[in-house]
Amino acid sequence: MISEQVVNGLVTGSVYAIVAVGMTMIFGVLRAINFAHGEYYMLGTFGAWFAIDYLGFGYPASIVVGVIVTVAIALVVGWLVMQKMVGAPAEAGVLATLGVALILQNGVILVFGGGYKFFAGGYIEPVTILGFTLAQQRILILVVCILVFVGLELLVTYSRWGKAMRAVSQNIECCDVVGIDVKRVVLTTFLLGSGLAALSGVLTAPVNVSVYGGMGELITFKTLPIIIMGGLGNVRGTLIAAMILGIAESLVATYVGLQFRDTVGFATLILMLMWRPHGLFSAQARF
């Protein structure tokens, strides 16, 4: 049924949305796309897998471990790389984040090997709600996505840090003049975005069943059409674009062929660059 595929697409879109919102927030304050963003998704997944398989933690505790480990690594990257990108040309950001992506990806492969690992955690029992049967993990993903975006809306709108982040996204030079610590705002935004990517990875791992060293690369390239479609830096547009892509992938996989699923995002990216390079939604409405 189409309705079932739409629901599955919403779950997939929720995963993409949690990852992509971090990337779009980082773009908002740096004006640069973080090509290593998918690697933090991977790090969160591997952190949780290690906590379950080697430390004997339960799944809830492994979520915390995965996010904390990722944020700790992101803190180092933020100090060494991301803060140096403030005011730097966009080309420098591309090269720097691509280099970080290669280091993180190959570092994980070096430590844990390049093979697939079974992820043992999660809630895979089916539940029927309103005639739809979904695994508990998929419902959890939907709920967390809603909570994340509601929390971000409140944080960005009402908190002092959120107002500073919006100011930096609009004019870095004026922020320097009035005394806003731009590098600190960039670092905290980067840590938040990386933590959300890790959270998405840990939530998705029980659905994907396996984890491997190159899993972040595909996520990075799937989030690119989402942030472009949503309007570069537009958080609300990112949520809508992620849901559109998730539903489109689900329908294509069901009615066209599973092998064409991953082409949907790239086809969307090409079409968006040809038709509306600035996206369906205004980039001026950041945050």
Tab-separated table of C-alpha atoms in Angstrom:
chain	number	residue	atom	x	y	z
A	1	MET	CA	0.000	0.000	0.000
A	2	ILE	CA	1.126	3.517	-0.771
A	3	SER	CA	0.198	4.680	2.724
A	4	GLU	CA	2.612	2.149	4.242
A	5	GLN	CA	5.404	3.343	1.991
A	6	VAL	CA	4.675	6.937	2.965
A	7	VAL	CA	4.985	6.005	6.649
A	8	ASN	CA	8.267	4.192	5.957
A	9	GLY	CA	9.396	7.244	4.016
A	10	LEU	CA	8.637	9.473	6.993
A	11	VAL	CA	10.847	7.263	9.165
A	12	THR	CA	13.673	7.460	6.619
A	13	GLY	CA	13.117	11.191	6.306
A	14	SER	CA	13.372	11.550	10.079
A	15	VAL	CA	16.815	9.935	10.005
A	16	TYR	CA	17.950	12.235	7.215
A	17	ALA	CA	16.454	15.264	8.959
A	18	ILE	CA	18.348	14.710	12.218
A	19	VAL	CA	21.620	14.374	10.297
A	20	ALA	CA	20.964	17.158	7.807
A	21	VAL	CA	19.884	19.751	10.358
A	22	GLY	CA	23.333	19.592	11.922
A	23	MET	CA	24.981	20.111	8.546
A	24	THR	CA	22.691	23.011	7.649
A	25	MET	CA	23.320	24.732	11.003
A	26	ILE	CA	27.074	24.428	10.473
A	27	PHE	CA	26.655	25.871	6.984
A	28	GLY	CA	24.628	28.718	8.460
A	29	VAL	CA	27.463	29.909	10.693
A	30	LEU	CA	30.443	29.023	8.477
A	31	ARG	CA	29.057	29.357	4.930
A	32	ALA	CA	30.809	26.058	4.185
A	33	ILE	CA	29.541	22.520	3.681
A	34	ASN	CA	31.015	19.997	6.100
A	35	PHE	CA	31.902	17.008	3.916
A	36	ALA	CA	32.928	15.052	7.007
A	37	HIS	CA	29.453	15.270	8.549
A	38	GLY	CA	28.520	11.684	7.706
A	39	GLU	CA	31.602	10.462	9.536
A	40	TYR	CA	30.112	11.664	12.844
A	41	TYR	CA	27.057	9.557	12.039
A	42	MET	CA	29.473	6.644	11.627
A	43	LEU	CA	31.384	7.448	14.827
A	44	GLY	CA	28.194	7.502	16.876
A	45	THR	CA	27.192	4.120	15.497
A	46	PHE	CA	30.598	2.568	16.162
A	47	GLY	CA	30.694	4.059	19.657
A	48	ALA	CA	27.362	2.450	20.500
A	49	TRP	CA	28.377	-0.851	18.866
A	50	PHE	CA	31.603	-0.933	20.889
A	51	ALA	CA	29.704	-0.162	24.110
A	52	ILE	CA	27.319	-3.062	23.507
A	53	ASP	CA	29.749	-5.677	22.199
A	54	TYR	CA	32.838	-4.948	24.312
A	55	LEU	CA	31.594	-3.117	27.396
A	56	GLY	CA	28.353	-5.017	27.851
A	57	PHE	CA	26.190	-1.882	27.998
A	58	GLY	CA	22.494	-1.888	27.207
A	59	TYR	CA	21.137	-0.032	24.205
A	60	PRO	CA	20.030	3.154	26.080
A	61	ALA	CA	23.482	3.511	27.664
A	62	SER	CA	25.147	2.844	24.312
A	63	ILE	CA	23.291	5.819	22.813
A	64	VAL	CA	24.859	8.070	25.430
A	65	VAL	CA	28.307	6.538	24.856
A	66	GLY	CA	28.056	6.931	21.081
A	67	VAL	CA	27.050	10.590	21.291
A	68	ILE	CA	29.657	11.471	23.959
A	69	VAL	CA	32.512	9.782	22.060
A	70	THR	CA	31.511	11.570	18.859
A	71	VAL	CA	31.248	14.966	20.528
A	72	ALA	CA	34.668	14.455	22.142
A	73	ILE	CA	36.248	13.716	18.752
A	74	ALA	CA	34.326	16.619	17.207
A	75	LEU	CA	35.700	18.903	19.927
A	76	VAL	CA	39.253	18.127	18.818
A	77	VAL	CA	38.347	18.592	15.146
A	78	GLY	CA	36.571	21.816	16.014
A	79	TRP	CA	39.615	23.236	17.770
A	80	LEU	CA	42.076	22.158	15.092
A	81	VAL	CA	40.010	22.703	11.930
A	82	MET	CA	36.542	24.233	12.151
A	83	GLN	CA	37.455	27.353	14.124
A	84	LYS	CA	40.222	28.082	11.628
A	85	MET	CA	37.633	28.186	8.840
A	86	VAL	CA	35.928	31.338	10.127
A	87	GLY	CA	36.271	33.871	7.319
A	88	ALA	CA	38.231	31.429	5.149
A	89	PRO	CA	37.335	30.872	1.454
A	90	ALA	CA	34.741	28.187	0.739
A	91	GLU	CA	37.338	26.137	-1.139
A	92	ALA	CA	39.431	25.848	2.023
A	93	GLY	CA	36.440	24.475	3.894
A	94	VAL	CA	35.785	21.852	1.237
A	95	LEU	CA	39.373	20.610	1.228
A	96	ALA	CA	39.696	20.687	5.012
A	97	THR	CA	36.489	18.762	5.702
A	98	LEU	CA	37.225	16.235	2.956
A	99	GLY	CA	40.575	15.624	4.627
A	100	VAL	CA	38.893	15.174	8.014
A	101	ALA	CA	36.427	12.726	6.448
A	102	LEU	CA	39.241	10.592	5.040
A	103	ILE	CA	41.125	10.605	8.349
A	104	LEU	CA	38.072	9.613	10.415
A	105	GLN	CA	36.884	6.968	7.967
A	106	ASN	CA	40.271	5.313	7.574
A	107	GLY	CA	40.952	5.636	11.294
A	108	VAL	CA	37.841	3.592	12.096
A	109	ILE	CA	38.747	1.010	9.443
A	110	LEU	CA	42.279	0.787	10.853
A	111	VAL	CA	41.041	0.230	14.413
A	112	PHE	CA	37.982	-1.957	13.817
A	113	GLY	CA	38.622	-3.414	10.363
A	114	GLY	CA	36.797	-2.874	7.103
A	115	GLY	CA	34.229	-5.654	7.474
A	116	TYR	CA	30.590	-5.429	8.459
A	117	LYS	CA	29.676	-5.671	12.152
A	118	PHE	CA	26.358	-6.834	13.553
A	119	PHE	CA	24.601	-4.254	15.742
A	120	ALA	CA	22.890	-6.134	18.551
A	121	GLY	CA	20.968	-3.313	20.259
A	122	GLY	CA	17.619	-1.676	19.628
A	123	TYR	CA	13.907	-2.363	19.886
A	124	ILE	CA	12.843	-4.480	16.935
A	125	GLU	CA	9.506	-5.770	18.263
A	126	PRO	CA	6.592	-4.813	15.951
A	127	VAL	CA	3.789	-2.547	17.122
A	128	THR	CA	0.506	-1.837	15.322
A	129	ILE	CA	-0.751	1.761	15.455
A	130	LEU	CA	-3.734	2.994	13.402
A	131	GLY	CA	-3.472	-0.050	11.160
A	132	PHE	CA	0.249	0.384	10.479
A	133	THR	CA	2.737	-2.165	11.771
A	134	LEU	CA	6.130	-0.700	12.633
A	135	ALA	CA	9.091	-1.807	14.677
A	136	GLN	CA	9.405	0.046	17.963
A	137	GLN	CA	12.749	1.417	16.788
A	138	ARG	CA	11.105	3.171	13.834
A	139	ILE	CA	8.552	4.782	16.123
A	140	LEU	CA	11.393	5.903	18.378
A	141	ILE	CA	13.112	7.542	15.402
A	142	LEU	CA	9.966	9.497	14.528
A	143	VAL	CA	9.462	10.643	18.120
A	144	VAL	CA	13.092	11.694	18.544
A	145	CYS	CA	12.973	13.644	15.267
A	146	ILE	CA	9.958	15.621	16.484
A	147	LEU	CA	11.601	16.291	19.855
A	148	VAL	CA	14.874	17.366	18.210
A	149	PHE	CA	13.239	19.924	15.942
A	150	VAL	CA	10.962	21.284	18.663
A	151	GLY	CA	13.980	21.566	20.962
A	152	LEU	CA	16.057	23.303	18.277
A	153	GLU	CA	13.250	25.753	17.577
A	154	LEU	CA	13.041	26.710	21.247
A	155	LEU	CA	16.819	26.785	21.666
A	156	VAL	CA	17.514	28.950	18.649
A	157	THR	CA	14.571	31.289	19.250
A	158	TYR	CA	14.803	31.938	22.976
A	159	SER	CA	18.303	31.095	24.260
A	160	ARG	CA	21.195	33.555	24.328
A	161	TRP	CA	23.383	31.141	22.382
A	162	GLY	CA	20.636	30.689	19.772
A	163	LYS	CA	20.405	34.435	19.245
A	164	ALA	CA	24.182	34.619	18.908
A	165	MET	CA	24.117	31.818	16.361
A	166	ARG	CA	21.484	33.624	14.304
A	167	ALA	CA	23.564	36.792	14.464
A	168	VAL	CA	26.687	34.991	13.243
A	169	SER	CA	24.711	33.409	10.399
A	170	GLN	CA	23.666	36.886	9.250
A	171	ASN	CA	26.831	38.968	9.637
A	172	ILE	CA	30.125	37.761	11.101
A	173	GLU	CA	31.811	41.178	10.891
A	174	CYS	CA	29.096	42.901	12.922
A	175	CYS	CA	29.296	40.135	15.534
A	176	ASP	CA	33.011	40.853	15.944
A	177	VAL	CA	32.260	44.542	16.404
A	178	VAL	CA	29.654	44.027	19.147
A	179	GLY	CA	31.785	41.489	21.022
A	180	ILE	CA	30.173	38.153	20.105
A	181	ASP	CA	32.752	35.356	20.255
A	182	VAL	CA	32.296	34.034	16.713
A	183	LYS	CA	34.742	31.146	17.075
A	184	ARG	CA	32.993	29.942	20.215
A	185	VAL	CA	29.605	30.072	18.472
A	186	VAL	CA	31.054	28.140	15.528
A	187	LEU	CA	32.519	25.492	17.847
A	188	THR	CA	29.318	24.982	19.872
A	189	THR	CA	27.226	24.815	16.696
A	190	PHE	CA	29.639	22.277	15.232
A	191	LEU	CA	29.483	20.152	18.392
A	192	LEU	CA	25.676	20.252	18.378
A	193	GLY	CA	25.531	19.259	14.718
A	194	SER	CA	28.019	16.426	15.224
A	195	GLY	CA	26.116	15.160	18.261
A	196	LEU	CA	22.862	15.101	16.284
A	197	ALA	CA	24.558	13.156	13.478
A	198	ALA	CA	25.832	10.628	16.041
A	199	LEU	CA	22.366	10.359	17.591
A	200	SER	CA	20.864	9.645	14.180
A	201	GLY	CA	23.465	6.939	13.551
A	202	VAL	CA	22.784	5.187	16.861
A	203	LEU	CA	19.018	5.316	16.310
A	204	THR	CA	19.337	3.940	12.776
A	205	ALA	CA	21.819	1.159	13.564
A	206	PRO	CA	19.204	-1.371	14.785
A	207	VAL	CA	17.253	-0.802	11.566
A	208	ASN	CA	20.328	-1.147	9.341
A	209	VAL	CA	21.482	-4.146	11.449
A	210	SER	CA	25.127	-3.796	10.361
A	211	VAL	CA	27.791	-1.100	10.692
A	212	TYR	CA	30.940	-0.577	8.619
A	213	GLY	CA	33.686	1.963	8.145
A	214	GLY	CA	32.386	3.616	4.975
A	215	MET	CA	28.795	4.096	6.072
A	216	GLY	CA	29.177	7.832	6.678
A	217	GLU	CA	30.120	8.648	3.098
A	218	LEU	CA	26.693	7.813	1.660
A	219	ILE	CA	24.951	9.745	4.450
A	220	THR	CA	26.997	12.852	3.632
A	221	PHE	CA	25.989	12.753	-0.005
A	222	LYS	CA	22.352	12.083	0.868
A	223	THR	CA	22.213	15.152	3.078
A	224	LEU	CA	23.593	17.427	0.342
A	225	PRO	CA	20.390	17.450	-1.772
A	226	ILE	CA	18.363	17.892	1.422
A	227	ILE	CA	20.135	21.058	2.558
A	228	ILE	CA	20.114	22.452	-0.992
A	229	MET	CA	16.434	21.646	-1.478
A	230	GLY	CA	15.605	23.074	1.939
A	231	GLY	CA	17.467	26.319	1.280
A	232	LEU	CA	21.066	26.437	2.449
A	233	GLY	CA	20.960	27.131	6.170
A	234	ASN	CA	17.153	26.929	6.491
A	235	VAL	CA	16.357	24.564	9.395
A	236	ARG	CA	12.612	24.287	8.796
A	237	GLY	CA	13.191	23.791	5.089
A	238	THR	CA	15.647	21.008	5.909
A	239	LEU	CA	12.950	19.088	7.797
A	240	ILE	CA	10.468	19.359	4.927
A	241	ALA	CA	13.082	18.462	2.294
A	242	ALA	CA	14.212	15.417	4.317
A	243	MET	CA	10.651	14.131	4.507
A	244	ILE	CA	10.157	14.655	0.771
A	245	LEU	CA	13.339	12.738	-0.032
A	246	GLY	CA	12.524	9.944	2.431
A	247	ILE	CA	9.059	9.399	0.929
A	248	ALA	CA	10.436	9.589	-2.621
A	249	GLU	CA	13.080	6.968	-1.843
A	250	SER	CA	10.508	4.659	-0.276
A	251	LEU	CA	8.180	4.900	-3.285
A	252	VAL	CA	10.996	4.420	-5.797
A	253	ALA	CA	12.355	1.392	-3.905
A	254	THR	CA	8.896	-0.220	-3.863
A	255	TYR	CA	7.535	0.562	-7.305
A	256	VAL	CA	10.664	1.032	-9.440
A	257	GLY	CA	13.380	-1.048	-7.811
A	258	LEU	CA	15.483	-1.131	-4.682
A	259	GLN	CA	18.659	-0.644	-6.715
A	260	PHE	CA	17.429	2.804	-7.780
A	261	ARG	CA	16.756	4.046	-4.259
A	262	ASP	CA	20.109	5.736	-3.719
A	263	THR	CA	19.888	7.533	-7.066
A	264	VAL	CA	16.886	9.581	-5.932
A	265	GLY	CA	18.941	11.953	-3.796
A	266	PHE	CA	21.585	12.519	-6.466
A	267	ALA	CA	18.946	13.025	-9.177
A	268	THR	CA	17.228	15.527	-6.892
A	269	LEU	CA	20.518	17.349	-6.338
A	270	ILE	CA	21.140	17.684	-10.080
A	271	LEU	CA	17.596	18.892	-10.745
A	272	MET	CA	17.732	21.403	-7.910
A	273	LEU	CA	21.048	22.822	-9.128
A	274	MET	CA	19.552	23.200	-12.621
A	275	TRP	CA	16.197	24.633	-11.541
A	276	ARG	CA	16.580	26.434	-8.200
A	277	PRO	CA	20.198	26.482	-6.950
A	278	HIS	CA	19.084	28.237	-3.763
A	279	GLY	CA	16.465	25.586	-2.941
A	280	LEU	CA	12.701	25.424	-2.625
A	281	PHE	CA	12.765	27.544	0.516
A	282	SER	CA	14.416	30.883	1.171
A	283	ALA	CA	17.987	30.759	2.412
A	284	GLN	CA	17.332	34.120	4.057
A	285	ALA	CA	15.053	32.447	6.621
A	286	ARG	CA	17.930	30.752	8.426
A	287	PHE	CA	17.040	29.280	11.798
